[in-house]
XYZ file of C-alpha atoms in Angstrom:
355
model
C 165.744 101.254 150.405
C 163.800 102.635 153.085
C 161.628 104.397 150.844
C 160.164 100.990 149.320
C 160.082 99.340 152.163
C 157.519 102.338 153.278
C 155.980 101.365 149.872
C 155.559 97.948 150.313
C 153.997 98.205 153.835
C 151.901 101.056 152.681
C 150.870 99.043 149.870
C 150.058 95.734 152.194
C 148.601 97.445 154.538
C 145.952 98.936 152.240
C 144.973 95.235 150.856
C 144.697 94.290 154.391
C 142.272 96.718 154.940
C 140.452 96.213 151.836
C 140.065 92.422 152.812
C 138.964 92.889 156.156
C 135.986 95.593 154.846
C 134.886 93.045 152.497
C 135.375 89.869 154.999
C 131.729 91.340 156.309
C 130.358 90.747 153.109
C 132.093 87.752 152.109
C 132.742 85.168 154.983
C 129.197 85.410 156.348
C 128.364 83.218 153.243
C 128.594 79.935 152.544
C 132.280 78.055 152.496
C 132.111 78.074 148.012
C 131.641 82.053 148.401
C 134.704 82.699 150.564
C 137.673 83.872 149.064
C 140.594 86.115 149.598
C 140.480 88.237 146.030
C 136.705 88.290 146.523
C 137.073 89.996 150.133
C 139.814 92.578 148.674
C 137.267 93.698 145.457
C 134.299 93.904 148.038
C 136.519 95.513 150.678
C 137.489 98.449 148.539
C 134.196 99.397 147.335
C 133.124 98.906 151.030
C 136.087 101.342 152.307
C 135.488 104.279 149.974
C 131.504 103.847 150.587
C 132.091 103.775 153.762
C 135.231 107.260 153.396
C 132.573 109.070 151.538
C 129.928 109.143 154.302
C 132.497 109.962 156.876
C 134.785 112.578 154.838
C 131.860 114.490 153.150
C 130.384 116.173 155.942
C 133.789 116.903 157.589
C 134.532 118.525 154.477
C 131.042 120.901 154.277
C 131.788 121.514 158.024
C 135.461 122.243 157.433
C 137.086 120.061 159.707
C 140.497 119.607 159.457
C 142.790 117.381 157.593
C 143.870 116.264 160.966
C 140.831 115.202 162.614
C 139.926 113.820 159.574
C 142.794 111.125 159.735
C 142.326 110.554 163.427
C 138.527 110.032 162.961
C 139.207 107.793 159.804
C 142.345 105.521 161.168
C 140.066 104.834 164.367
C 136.886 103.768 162.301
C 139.147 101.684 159.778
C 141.109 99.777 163.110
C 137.924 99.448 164.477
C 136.483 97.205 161.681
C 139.408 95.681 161.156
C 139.363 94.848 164.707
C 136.515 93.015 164.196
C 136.995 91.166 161.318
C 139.935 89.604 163.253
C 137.993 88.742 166.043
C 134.740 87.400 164.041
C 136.421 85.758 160.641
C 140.078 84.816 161.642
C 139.145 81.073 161.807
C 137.565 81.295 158.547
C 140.534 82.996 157.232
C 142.497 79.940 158.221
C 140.342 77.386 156.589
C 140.147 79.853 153.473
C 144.490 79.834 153.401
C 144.421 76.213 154.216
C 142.249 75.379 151.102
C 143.949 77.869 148.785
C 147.193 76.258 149.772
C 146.239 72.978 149.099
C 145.476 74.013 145.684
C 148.553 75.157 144.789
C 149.866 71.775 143.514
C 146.856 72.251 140.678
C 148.776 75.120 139.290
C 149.308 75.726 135.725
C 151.653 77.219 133.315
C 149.270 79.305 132.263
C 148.751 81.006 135.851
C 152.735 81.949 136.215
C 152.688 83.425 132.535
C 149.483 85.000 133.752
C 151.502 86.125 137.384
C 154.557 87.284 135.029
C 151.830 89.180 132.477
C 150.131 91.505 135.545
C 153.694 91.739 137.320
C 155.204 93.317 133.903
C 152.473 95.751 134.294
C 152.728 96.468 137.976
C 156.745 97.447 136.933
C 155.468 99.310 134.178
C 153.514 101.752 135.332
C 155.276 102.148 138.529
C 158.432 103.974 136.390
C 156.244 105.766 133.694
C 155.840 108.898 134.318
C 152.763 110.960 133.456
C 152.597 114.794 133.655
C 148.942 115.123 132.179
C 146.705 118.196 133.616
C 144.292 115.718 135.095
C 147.755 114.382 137.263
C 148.589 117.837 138.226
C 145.393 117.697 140.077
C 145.168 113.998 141.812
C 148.768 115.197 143.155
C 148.606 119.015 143.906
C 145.177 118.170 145.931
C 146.819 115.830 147.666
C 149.660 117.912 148.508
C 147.240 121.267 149.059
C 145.506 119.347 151.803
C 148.261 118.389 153.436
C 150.045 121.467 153.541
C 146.698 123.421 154.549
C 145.503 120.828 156.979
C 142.374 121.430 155.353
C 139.714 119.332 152.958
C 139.391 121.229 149.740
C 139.734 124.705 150.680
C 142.748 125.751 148.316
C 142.946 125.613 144.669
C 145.548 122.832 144.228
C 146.561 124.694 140.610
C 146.863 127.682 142.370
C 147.126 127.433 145.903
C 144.556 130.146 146.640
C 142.117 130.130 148.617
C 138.725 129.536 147.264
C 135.543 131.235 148.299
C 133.327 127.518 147.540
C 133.290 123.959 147.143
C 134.910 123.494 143.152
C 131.255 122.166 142.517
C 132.644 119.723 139.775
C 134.547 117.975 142.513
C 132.009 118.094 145.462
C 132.073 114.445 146.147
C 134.975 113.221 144.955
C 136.737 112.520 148.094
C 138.987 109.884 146.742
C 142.035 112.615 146.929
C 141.220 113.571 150.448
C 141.592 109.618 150.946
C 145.120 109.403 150.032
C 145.639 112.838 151.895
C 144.406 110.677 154.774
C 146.672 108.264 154.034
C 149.584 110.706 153.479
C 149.151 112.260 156.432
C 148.820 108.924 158.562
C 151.676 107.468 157.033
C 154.110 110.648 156.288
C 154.807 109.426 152.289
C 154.819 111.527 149.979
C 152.013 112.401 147.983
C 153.915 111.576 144.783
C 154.863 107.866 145.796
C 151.767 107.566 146.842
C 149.560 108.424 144.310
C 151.642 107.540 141.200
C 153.251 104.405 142.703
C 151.478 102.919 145.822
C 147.689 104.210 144.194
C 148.312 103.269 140.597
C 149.838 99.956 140.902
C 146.772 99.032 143.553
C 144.893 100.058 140.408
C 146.040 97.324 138.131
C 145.570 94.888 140.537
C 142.062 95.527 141.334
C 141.572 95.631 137.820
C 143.018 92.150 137.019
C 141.008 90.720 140.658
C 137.865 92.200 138.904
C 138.418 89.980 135.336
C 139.119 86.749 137.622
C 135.986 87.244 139.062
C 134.093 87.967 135.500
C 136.169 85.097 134.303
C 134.972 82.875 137.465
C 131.151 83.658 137.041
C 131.713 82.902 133.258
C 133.706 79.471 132.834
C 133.060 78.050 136.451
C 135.550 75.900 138.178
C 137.504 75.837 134.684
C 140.194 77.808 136.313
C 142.727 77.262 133.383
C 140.212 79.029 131.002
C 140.540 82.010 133.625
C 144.342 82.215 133.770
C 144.208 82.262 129.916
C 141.271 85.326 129.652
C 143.397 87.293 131.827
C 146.402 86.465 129.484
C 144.535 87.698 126.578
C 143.291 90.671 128.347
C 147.078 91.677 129.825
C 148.315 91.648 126.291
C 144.980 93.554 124.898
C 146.044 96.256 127.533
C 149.897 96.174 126.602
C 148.800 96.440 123.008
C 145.533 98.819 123.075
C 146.745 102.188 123.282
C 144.639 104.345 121.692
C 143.130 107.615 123.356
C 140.945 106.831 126.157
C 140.996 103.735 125.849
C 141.316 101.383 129.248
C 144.245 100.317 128.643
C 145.706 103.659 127.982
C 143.712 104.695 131.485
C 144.813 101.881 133.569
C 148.749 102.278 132.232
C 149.180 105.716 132.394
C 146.779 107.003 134.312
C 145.925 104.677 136.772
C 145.997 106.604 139.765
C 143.308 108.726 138.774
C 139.424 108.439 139.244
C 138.571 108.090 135.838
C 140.984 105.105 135.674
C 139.288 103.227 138.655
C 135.788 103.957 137.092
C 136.758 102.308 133.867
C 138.810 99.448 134.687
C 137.708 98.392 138.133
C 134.152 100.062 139.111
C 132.314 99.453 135.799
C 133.595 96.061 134.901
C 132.946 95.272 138.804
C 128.825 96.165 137.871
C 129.262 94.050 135.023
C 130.272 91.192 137.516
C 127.741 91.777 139.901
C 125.045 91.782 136.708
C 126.588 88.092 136.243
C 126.002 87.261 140.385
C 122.279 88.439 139.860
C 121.714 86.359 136.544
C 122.773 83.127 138.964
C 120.784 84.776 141.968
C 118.617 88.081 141.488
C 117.223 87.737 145.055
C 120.927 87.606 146.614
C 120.568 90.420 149.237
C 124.440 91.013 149.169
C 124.298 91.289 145.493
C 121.919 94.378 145.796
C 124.063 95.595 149.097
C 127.078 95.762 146.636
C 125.281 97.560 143.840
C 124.073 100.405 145.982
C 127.297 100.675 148.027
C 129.008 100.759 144.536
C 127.505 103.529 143.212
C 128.008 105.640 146.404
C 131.877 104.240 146.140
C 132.182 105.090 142.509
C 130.921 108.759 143.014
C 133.920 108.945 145.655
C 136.375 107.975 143.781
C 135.062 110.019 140.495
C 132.000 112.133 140.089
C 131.796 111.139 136.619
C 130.607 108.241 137.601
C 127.203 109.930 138.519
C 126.094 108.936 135.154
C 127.791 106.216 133.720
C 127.061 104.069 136.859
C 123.534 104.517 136.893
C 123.315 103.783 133.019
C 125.845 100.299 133.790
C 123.772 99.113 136.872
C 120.556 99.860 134.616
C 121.845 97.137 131.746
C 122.246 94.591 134.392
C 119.424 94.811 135.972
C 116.508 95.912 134.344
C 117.491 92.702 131.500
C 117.103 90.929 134.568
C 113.843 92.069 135.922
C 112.343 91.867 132.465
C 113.851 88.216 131.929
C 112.510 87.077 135.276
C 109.551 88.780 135.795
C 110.978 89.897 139.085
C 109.022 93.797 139.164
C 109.110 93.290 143.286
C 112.712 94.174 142.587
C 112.024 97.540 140.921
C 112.074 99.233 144.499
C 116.121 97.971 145.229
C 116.800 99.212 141.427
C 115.510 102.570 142.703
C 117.348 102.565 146.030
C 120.281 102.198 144.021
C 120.055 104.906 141.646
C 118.903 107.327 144.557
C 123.011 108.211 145.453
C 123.941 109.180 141.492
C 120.340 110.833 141.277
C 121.450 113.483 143.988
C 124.879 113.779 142.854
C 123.493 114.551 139.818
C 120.862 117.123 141.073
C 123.258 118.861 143.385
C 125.896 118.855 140.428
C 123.371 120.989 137.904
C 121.829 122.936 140.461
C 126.085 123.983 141.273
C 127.413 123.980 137.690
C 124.318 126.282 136.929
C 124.605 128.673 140.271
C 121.464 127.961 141.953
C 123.551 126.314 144.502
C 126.861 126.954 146.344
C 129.073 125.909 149.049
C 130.421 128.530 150.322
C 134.014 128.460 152.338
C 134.670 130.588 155.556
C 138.071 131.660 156.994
């Protein structure tokens, strides 16, 4: 009992962060902007942006696990400091309209409620003992045991002489080793409960949004896509497929790039059709391919190639070529990734570890 209690706290308290990231990019828009799922989706890409350009140099300058976490939970109660003090009346008129809407609900919306729920359960008893889990959980566990940031082999346990090039800056484990080690659950609960149910919910906030930007105020249509797409993903198991990602092997990076990061791109594509001079739009694009690398570096190709079909559509479409410089800004993150990543894979450049 105690144990999910922990688990439900742990996993509240992560959305609550998420939502007050993303209340910086959401409630300093207009009042039909604001929302609560919008804030979460923004908030997560803006709290692993945001992890990345903290943890990374730690990790070159090995820093401990330790003063990792105390660094990290200061920044992250900072911001969330703020967001209290700058958005909680807007948070109030946000609950007050979302309540009000409540009577307007449809059957469609609980079957769609029951649908994701089903899911949450589901993968929150499989279990999953693929090679690609022995790492998300033994580098969790490594870190925490070492107090260090990716100095040990988590297959092994031994000490490595450099930076596993192939994982250089995918901090997302260190994240939940942050969180681990703030929170004292174990790295097991955490990653393949807490981390992988958080995954299907991002997922299904990411469709509402797609669904949004596609039927409008039709919010029945909505309910209904994300119907069809919960029983696609119950149904749809072949291998590598999303579905097979997001319900066995949610918890991993390669999950989160293909069911939350990439259709996210695809829903910020959508924002620029309506407004390709939206600042925030272009914000989010950059931020998400910084994010994305975080969370799994092999993103550092797919990401460029998703933001490209978005945009460059766009720019042809609207004759907008003025835009070609923010297009370039936010391919420069994945463009280095990529350099450093064959320049390491090919030994022309290490990161060596000292002891």
């Amino acid at each position: 009992m105690v144990t999910m209690i922990k688990i439900a706290g742990i996993f509240a308290m992560m959305l609550f962060v998420f939502f007050c990231f993303g209340s910086f990019l959401v409630f300093e828009k207009r009042r039909e902007e604001r929302g609560i799922a919008r804030a979460v989706l923004f908030g997560f890409i803006g709290y692993y942006f945001l992890f990345e350009l903290v943890s990374f140099p730690m990790m070159l300058l090995q820093t401990s696990l330790r003063t990792l976490t105390v660094i990290w939970t200061i920044t992250a109660a900072v911001i969330c400091a703020a967001a209290i003090i700058r958005y909680l009346g807007a948070w109030k008129n946000c609950l007050d309209r979302q309540r009000a809407e409540k009577q307007k609900r449809s059957a469609s919306f609980f079957v769609m409620l029951l649908l994701i729920g089903f899911q949450c359960y589901l993968v929150a008893v499989t279990p999953d003992n693929s090679v690609d889990s022995a790492y998300y959980v033994a580098n969790v566990s490594t870190n925490l045991a070492t107090n260090t940031i990716n100095c040990y082999d988590p297959f092994t346990g031994a000490a490595m002489e450099t930076f596993n090039i192939r994982y250089l800056f995918g901090m997302y484990p260190v994240a939940n080793s942050v969180l681990c080690d703030l929170t004292g659950i174990h790295p097991l609960v955490l990653t393949k409960v807490i981390l992988f149910v958080m995954t299907v919910v991002l997922s299904y906030l990411v469709y509402a949004q797609i669904g949004f930007c596609l039927f409008g105020k039709k919010k029945e249509s909505v309910w209904l896509m994300l119907c069809f797409i919960s029983v696609l993903n119950l149904s749809f198991h072949t291998l590598y497929s999303n579905a097979s990602f997001l319900l066995t092997r949610g918890y991993e990076g390669k999950a989160i790039l293909s069911n939350v990061i990439l259709p996210l791109v695809f829903y910020l594509g959508c924002r620029l059709y309506e407004a390709f001079d939206n600042r925030t739009n272009w914000i989010l694009l950059f931020m998400t391919g910084i994010a994305a690398v975080d969370l799994s570096m092999s993103s550092m190709l797919i990401v460029p190639a998703a933001v490209s079909a978005v945009v460059i559509p766009q720019m042809i479409r609207k004759k907008e070529w003025k835009k070609m410089g923010s297009y370039v800004i936010c391919m420069i993150p994945s463009v280095i990734v990529l350099v450093v990543y064959f320049l390491g894979s090919r030994g022309f450049l290490q990161f060596p570890i000292a002891y």
